[in-house]
GROMACS .gro file of C-alpha atoms in nm:
model
  287
    1UNK     CA    1   0.010  -0.019  -0.007
    2UNK     CA    2   0.148   0.344  -0.106
    3UNK     CA    3   0.185   0.556   0.183
    4UNK     CA    4   0.217   0.910   0.194
    5UNK     CA    5   0.475   1.131   0.447
    6UNK     CA    6   0.369   1.468   0.615
    7UNK     CA    7   0.521   1.793   0.669
    8UNK     CA    8   0.447   1.977   0.999
    9UNK     CA    9   0.675   2.226   1.189
   10UNK     CA   10   0.629   2.333   1.587
   11UNK     CA   11   0.845   2.640   1.683
   12UNK     CA   12   1.067   2.533   1.959
   13UNK     CA   13   1.030   2.701   2.296
   14UNK     CA   14   1.305   2.986   2.376
   15UNK     CA   15   1.368   2.941   2.732
   16UNK     CA   16   1.415   2.640   2.942
   17UNK     CA   17   1.481   2.795   3.289
   18UNK     CA   18   1.245   3.096   3.310
   19UNK     CA   19   1.386   3.189   3.657
   20UNK     CA   20   1.766   3.088   3.626
   21UNK     CA   21   1.997   3.244   3.856
   22UNK     CA   22   2.221   3.453   3.624
   23UNK     CA   23   2.456   3.242   3.395
   24UNK     CA   24   2.413   2.919   3.609
   25UNK     CA   25   2.101   2.812   3.397
   26UNK     CA   26   2.303   2.858   3.084
   27UNK     CA   27   2.595   2.640   3.245
   28UNK     CA   28   2.340   2.361   3.355
   29UNK     CA   29   2.175   2.349   3.010
   30UNK     CA   30   2.529   2.308   2.867
   31UNK     CA   31   2.633   2.019   3.114
   32UNK     CA   32   2.302   1.861   3.064
   33UNK     CA   33   2.350   1.861   2.664
   34UNK     CA   34   2.707   1.754   2.719
   35UNK     CA   35   2.543   1.439   2.874
   36UNK     CA   36   2.323   1.406   2.594
   37UNK     CA   37   2.637   1.409   2.355
   38UNK     CA   38   2.833   1.170   2.539
   39UNK     CA   39   2.552   0.907   2.516
   40UNK     CA   40   2.473   0.986   2.143
   41UNK     CA   41   2.862   0.902   2.083
   42UNK     CA   42   2.801   0.533   2.218
   43UNK     CA   43   2.551   0.515   1.942
   44UNK     CA   44   2.659   0.336   1.623
   45UNK     CA   45   2.455   0.415   1.309
   46UNK     CA   46   2.243   0.302   1.120
   47UNK     CA   47   2.022   0.171   1.408
   48UNK     CA   48   1.766  -0.108   1.339
   49UNK     CA   49   1.415  -0.131   1.459
   50UNK     CA   50   1.333  -0.469   1.348
   51UNK     CA   51   1.011  -0.459   1.165
   52UNK     CA   52   0.934  -0.115   1.286
   53UNK     CA   53   1.225   0.045   1.025
   54UNK     CA   54   1.537   0.223   1.122
   55UNK     CA   55   1.715   0.533   1.262
   56UNK     CA   56   2.007   0.625   1.004
   57UNK     CA   57   2.148   0.922   1.209
   58UNK     CA   58   2.111   1.152   1.491
   59UNK     CA   59   2.289   1.493   1.504
   60UNK     CA   60   2.301   1.740   1.833
   61UNK     CA   61   2.303   2.080   1.731
   62UNK     CA   62   2.422   2.232   2.083
   63UNK     CA   63   2.350   2.603   1.963
   64UNK     CA   64   1.988   2.525   1.913
   65UNK     CA   65   1.931   2.265   2.154
   66UNK     CA   66   1.794   2.047   1.921
   67UNK     CA   67   1.847   1.691   1.804
   68UNK     CA   68   1.813   1.603   1.423
   69UNK     CA   69   1.689   1.262   1.384
   70UNK     CA   70   1.709   1.070   1.028
   71UNK     CA   71   1.473   0.783   1.037
   72UNK     CA   72   1.306   0.554   0.835
   73UNK     CA   73   1.001   0.406   0.980
   74UNK     CA   74   0.760   0.123   0.840
   75UNK     CA   75   0.556   0.303   0.618
   76UNK     CA   76   0.214   0.174   0.750
   77UNK     CA   77   0.283   0.407   1.055
   78UNK     CA   78   0.327   0.717   0.860
   79UNK     CA   79   0.022   0.897   0.714
   80UNK     CA   80   0.047   1.248   0.632
   81UNK     CA   81  -0.320   1.370   0.746
   82UNK     CA   82  -0.300   1.179   1.043
   83UNK     CA   83   0.024   1.286   1.170
   84UNK     CA   84  -0.016   1.660   1.084
   85UNK     CA   85  -0.361   1.642   1.297
   86UNK     CA   86  -0.212   1.427   1.616
   87UNK     CA   87   0.092   1.527   1.840
   88UNK     CA   88   0.032   1.157   2.001
   89UNK     CA   89   0.087   1.007   1.686
   90UNK     CA   90   0.402   1.228   1.626
   91UNK     CA   91   0.518   1.097   1.960
   92UNK     CA   92   0.438   0.754   1.853
   93UNK     CA   93   0.672   0.778   1.569
   94UNK     CA   94   0.950   0.891   1.819
   95UNK     CA   95   0.874   0.601   2.058
   96UNK     CA   96   0.950   0.356   1.816
   97UNK     CA   97   1.317   0.450   1.877
   98UNK     CA   98   1.310   0.297   2.216
   99UNK     CA   99   1.304  -0.066   2.078
  100UNK     CA  100   1.687  -0.019   2.065
  101UNK     CA  101   1.839   0.024   2.434
  102UNK     CA  102   2.093   0.300   2.313
  103UNK     CA  103   1.843   0.515   2.194
  104UNK     CA  104   1.601   0.443   2.474
  105UNK     CA  105   1.875   0.600   2.700
  106UNK     CA  106   1.904   0.878   2.440
  107UNK     CA  107   1.509   0.939   2.485
  108UNK     CA  108   1.531   0.924   2.852
  109UNK     CA  109   1.794   1.168   2.860
  110UNK     CA  110   1.604   1.415   2.620
  111UNK     CA  111   1.309   1.407   2.880
  112UNK     CA  112   1.543   1.591   3.122
  113UNK     CA  113   1.737   1.790   2.881
  114UNK     CA  114   1.613   2.139   2.734
  115UNK     CA  115   1.595   2.013   2.385
  116UNK     CA  116   1.369   1.953   2.104
  117UNK     CA  117   1.402   1.698   1.828
  118UNK     CA  118   1.359   1.763   1.447
  119UNK     CA  119   1.244   1.412   1.283
  120UNK     CA  120   1.309   1.387   0.917
  121UNK     CA  121   1.173   1.077   0.701
  122UNK     CA  122   1.239   0.975   0.347
  123UNK     CA  123   1.051   1.074   0.039
  124UNK     CA  124   0.735   0.893  -0.025
  125UNK     CA  125   0.662   0.782  -0.391
  126UNK     CA  126   0.662   1.091  -0.580
  127UNK     CA  127   0.691   1.356  -0.263
  128UNK     CA  128   0.971   1.531  -0.137
  129UNK     CA  129   1.141   1.443   0.209
  130UNK     CA  130   0.919   1.557   0.515
  131UNK     CA  131   0.935   1.574   0.878
  132UNK     CA  132   0.831   1.729   1.181
  133UNK     CA  133   0.919   1.883   1.526
  134UNK     CA  134   0.877   1.782   1.883
  135UNK     CA  135   0.905   2.072   2.104
  136UNK     CA  136   1.083   2.069   2.459
  137UNK     CA  137   0.752   2.086   2.642
  138UNK     CA  138   0.662   1.758   2.434
  139UNK     CA  139   0.998   1.610   2.496
  140UNK     CA  140   0.948   1.680   2.889
  141UNK     CA  141   0.613   1.471   2.855
  142UNK     CA  142   0.752   1.217   2.639
  143UNK     CA  143   0.741   0.829   2.771
  144UNK     CA  144   1.043   0.680   2.677
  145UNK     CA  145   0.924   0.319   2.614
  146UNK     CA  146   0.838   0.159   2.291
  147UNK     CA  147   0.442   0.140   2.187
  148UNK     CA  148   0.255  -0.191   2.258
  149UNK     CA  149   0.145  -0.432   1.994
  150UNK     CA  150  -0.202  -0.287   2.035
  151UNK     CA  151  -0.063   0.058   1.986
  152UNK     CA  152   0.093  -0.056   1.662
  153UNK     CA  153  -0.195  -0.188   1.545
  154UNK     CA  154  -0.429   0.069   1.608
  155UNK     CA  155  -0.181   0.359   1.420
  156UNK     CA  156  -0.162   0.126   1.135
  157UNK     CA  157  -0.563   0.049   1.115
  158UNK     CA  158  -0.643   0.440   1.155
  159UNK     CA  159  -0.387   0.523   0.869
  160UNK     CA  160  -0.510   0.286   0.639
  161UNK     CA  161  -0.861   0.398   0.689
  162UNK     CA  162  -0.765   0.755   0.638
  163UNK     CA  163  -0.541   0.641   0.320
  164UNK     CA  164  -0.833   0.425   0.191
  165UNK     CA  165  -1.103   0.691   0.231
  166UNK     CA  166  -0.928   0.921   0.014
  167UNK     CA  167  -1.078   0.710  -0.260
  168UNK     CA  168  -1.429   0.735  -0.166
  169UNK     CA  169  -1.666   0.700  -0.322
  170UNK     CA  170  -1.660   0.436  -0.557
  171UNK     CA  171  -1.852   0.173  -0.706
  172UNK     CA  172  -1.836  -0.185  -0.579
  173UNK     CA  173  -2.108  -0.302  -0.824
  174UNK     CA  174  -2.427  -0.176  -1.000
  175UNK     CA  175  -2.647   0.010  -0.728
  176UNK     CA  176  -2.379  -0.063  -0.442
  177UNK     CA  177  -2.160   0.248  -0.355
  178UNK     CA  178  -1.879   0.285  -0.075
  179UNK     CA  179  -1.944   0.638   0.024
  180UNK     CA  180  -1.685   0.632   0.313
  181UNK     CA  181  -1.439   0.423   0.565
  182UNK     CA  182  -1.390   0.558   0.920
  183UNK     CA  183  -1.345   0.430   1.290
  184UNK     CA  184  -1.656   0.520   1.456
  185UNK     CA  185  -1.729   0.367   1.807
  186UNK     CA  186  -1.427   0.154   1.816
  187UNK     CA  187  -1.538   0.027   1.472
  188UNK     CA  188  -1.399   0.043   1.134
  189UNK     CA  189  -1.684   0.113   0.956
  190UNK     CA  190  -1.761   0.097   0.581
  191UNK     CA  191  -2.056   0.306   0.487
  192UNK     CA  192  -2.230   0.165   0.177
  193UNK     CA  193  -2.523   0.298  -0.016
  194UNK     CA  194  -2.788   0.078  -0.172
  195UNK     CA  195  -2.974   0.252  -0.511
  196UNK     CA  196  -3.326   0.166  -0.397
  197UNK     CA  197  -3.414   0.234  -0.767
  198UNK     CA  198  -3.218  -0.096  -0.837
  199UNK     CA  199  -3.211  -0.299  -0.547
  200UNK     CA  200  -3.462  -0.379  -0.249
  201UNK     CA  201  -3.311  -0.248   0.055
  202UNK     CA  202  -3.575  -0.350   0.279
  203UNK     CA  203  -3.570  -0.692   0.132
  204UNK     CA  204  -3.209  -0.664   0.218
  205UNK     CA  205  -3.276  -0.563   0.578
  206UNK     CA  206  -3.550  -0.806   0.664
  207UNK     CA  207  -3.303  -1.093   0.567
  208UNK     CA  208  -3.018  -0.918   0.750
  209UNK     CA  209  -2.909  -1.289   0.866
  210UNK     CA  210  -2.825  -1.399   0.499
  211UNK     CA  211  -2.659  -1.058   0.453
  212UNK     CA  212  -2.460  -1.127   0.742
  213UNK     CA  213  -2.373  -1.508   0.603
  214UNK     CA  214  -2.257  -1.330   0.266
  215UNK     CA  215  -2.043  -1.105   0.462
  216UNK     CA  216  -1.890  -1.384   0.633
  217UNK     CA  217  -1.852  -1.584   0.342
  218UNK     CA  218  -1.694  -1.306   0.145
  219UNK     CA  219  -1.445  -1.220   0.437
  220UNK     CA  220  -1.332  -1.583   0.429
  221UNK     CA  221  -1.284  -1.563   0.038
  222UNK     CA  222  -1.057  -1.282   0.087
  223UNK     CA  223  -0.863  -1.390   0.375
  224UNK     CA  224  -0.660  -1.622   0.083
  225UNK     CA  225  -0.511  -1.289   0.044
  226UNK     CA  226  -0.218  -1.221   0.287
  227UNK     CA  227  -0.270  -0.853   0.298
  228UNK     CA  228  -0.648  -0.894   0.377
  229UNK     CA  229  -0.539  -1.142   0.653
  230UNK     CA  230  -0.299  -0.923   0.780
  231UNK     CA  231  -0.548  -0.611   0.776
  232UNK     CA  232  -0.814  -0.795   0.975
  233UNK     CA  233  -0.611  -0.940   1.243
  234UNK     CA  234  -0.457  -0.581   1.302
  235UNK     CA  235  -0.792  -0.437   1.334
  236UNK     CA  236  -0.880  -0.708   1.597
  237UNK     CA  237  -0.504  -0.657   1.767
  238UNK     CA  238  -0.613  -0.302   1.782
  239UNK     CA  239  -0.948  -0.449   1.973
  240UNK     CA  240  -1.155  -0.259   1.698
  241UNK     CA  241  -1.470  -0.416   1.545
  242UNK     CA  242  -1.527  -0.431   1.159
  243UNK     CA  243  -1.888  -0.307   1.058
  244UNK     CA  244  -2.051  -0.279   0.729
  245UNK     CA  245  -2.307  -0.002   0.751
  246UNK     CA  246  -2.579  -0.015   0.450
  247UNK     CA  247  -2.798   0.290   0.407
  248UNK     CA  248  -3.083   0.357   0.157
  249UNK     CA  249  -3.004   0.602  -0.141
  250UNK     CA  250  -3.320   0.770  -0.041
  251UNK     CA  251  -3.155   0.806   0.335
  252UNK     CA  252  -3.506   0.665   0.475
  253UNK     CA  253  -3.352   0.363   0.662
  254UNK     CA  254  -2.991   0.191   0.743
  255UNK     CA  255  -2.907  -0.126   0.898
  256UNK     CA  256  -2.545  -0.246   1.035
  257UNK     CA  257  -2.353  -0.593   0.987
  258UNK     CA  258  -2.103  -0.601   1.268
  259UNK     CA  259  -1.819  -0.809   1.390
  260UNK     CA  260  -1.627  -0.773   1.715
  261UNK     CA  261  -1.243  -0.841   1.758
  262UNK     CA  262  -1.328  -1.167   1.889
  263UNK     CA  263  -1.561  -1.241   1.593
  264UNK     CA  264  -1.284  -1.155   1.371
  265UNK     CA  265  -1.033  -1.352   1.557
  266UNK     CA  266  -1.239  -1.655   1.532
  267UNK     CA  267  -1.327  -1.598   1.167
  268UNK     CA  268  -0.930  -1.598   1.086
  269UNK     CA  269  -0.905  -1.914   1.336
  270UNK     CA  270  -1.153  -2.130   1.138
  271UNK     CA  271  -1.020  -2.029   0.783
  272UNK     CA  272  -0.676  -2.101   0.878
  273UNK     CA  273  -0.814  -2.454   1.010
  274UNK     CA  274  -0.977  -2.501   0.708
  275UNK     CA  275  -0.684  -2.436   0.492
  276UNK     CA  276  -0.453  -2.667   0.722
  277UNK     CA  277  -0.719  -2.927   0.674
  278UNK     CA  278  -0.713  -2.867   0.288
  279UNK     CA  279  -0.341  -2.918   0.270
  280UNK     CA  280  -0.308  -3.243   0.500
  281UNK     CA  281  -0.286  -3.564   0.324
  282UNK     CA  282  -0.556  -3.787   0.353
  283UNK     CA  283  -0.507  -4.175   0.373
  284UNK     CA  284  -0.758  -4.386   0.205
  285UNK     CA  285  -0.809  -4.750   0.328
  286UNK     CA  286  -0.776  -4.976   0.002
  287UNK     CA  287  -0.953  -5.306   0.026
   0.00000   0.00000   0.00000
């Protein structure tokens, strides 16, 4: 899936010690920056973050009290609109670095030192290199621990939904149009319009059990695709549900077909079991 990167700048604060005594604050700042510089010298770049990506280099600009971070996170973690609108998601990207022991130590010092971060990301396809700034105040509030698996899955799902929604509305088949995708009430929600001039919406709603069975079968059929399987597991891993919301084109009625995270996990487990049995050799007794 093609991912877009983003550009957003936040001005760093000018002062750290508002009530410092004479030059003592400046000396203390210099000393703590020296500690940060010493920790940085111990890091050997590039640093692998495993499946989360890598950090190519970090440079400390003492005059600006700024750490310039050049990193290449997994593309599923980066969406321009999501990161531009969400401070916590920018901090999520920074916390990925805590997967490395030396970088975790560096981040821990960064929460105690008057320093800001300027994070640069590689160019996406057809776009220029972009990045963002984490202010000193944001650094002081940072928890220098790697994100949990649930946090990782939730960021991936939200980014994928935001990205895919850019292609809506689009026609799935004659009389059926996907209007939008969003995360509503902890459900990944696909809002689908049924043309009441072409299809019997009332009959669909009255027979929603049959519609539910058809959706389950469609999902099972798609699980043969590794990306679909991965997406459903990430939705469940984020403890999000999956919902198809059908609305009549006359906007007079609607109904939902919904699956909880546990439903999704069971669906994948059953599909995996069926696939495993299909591959297992069957011995036939010959008389």
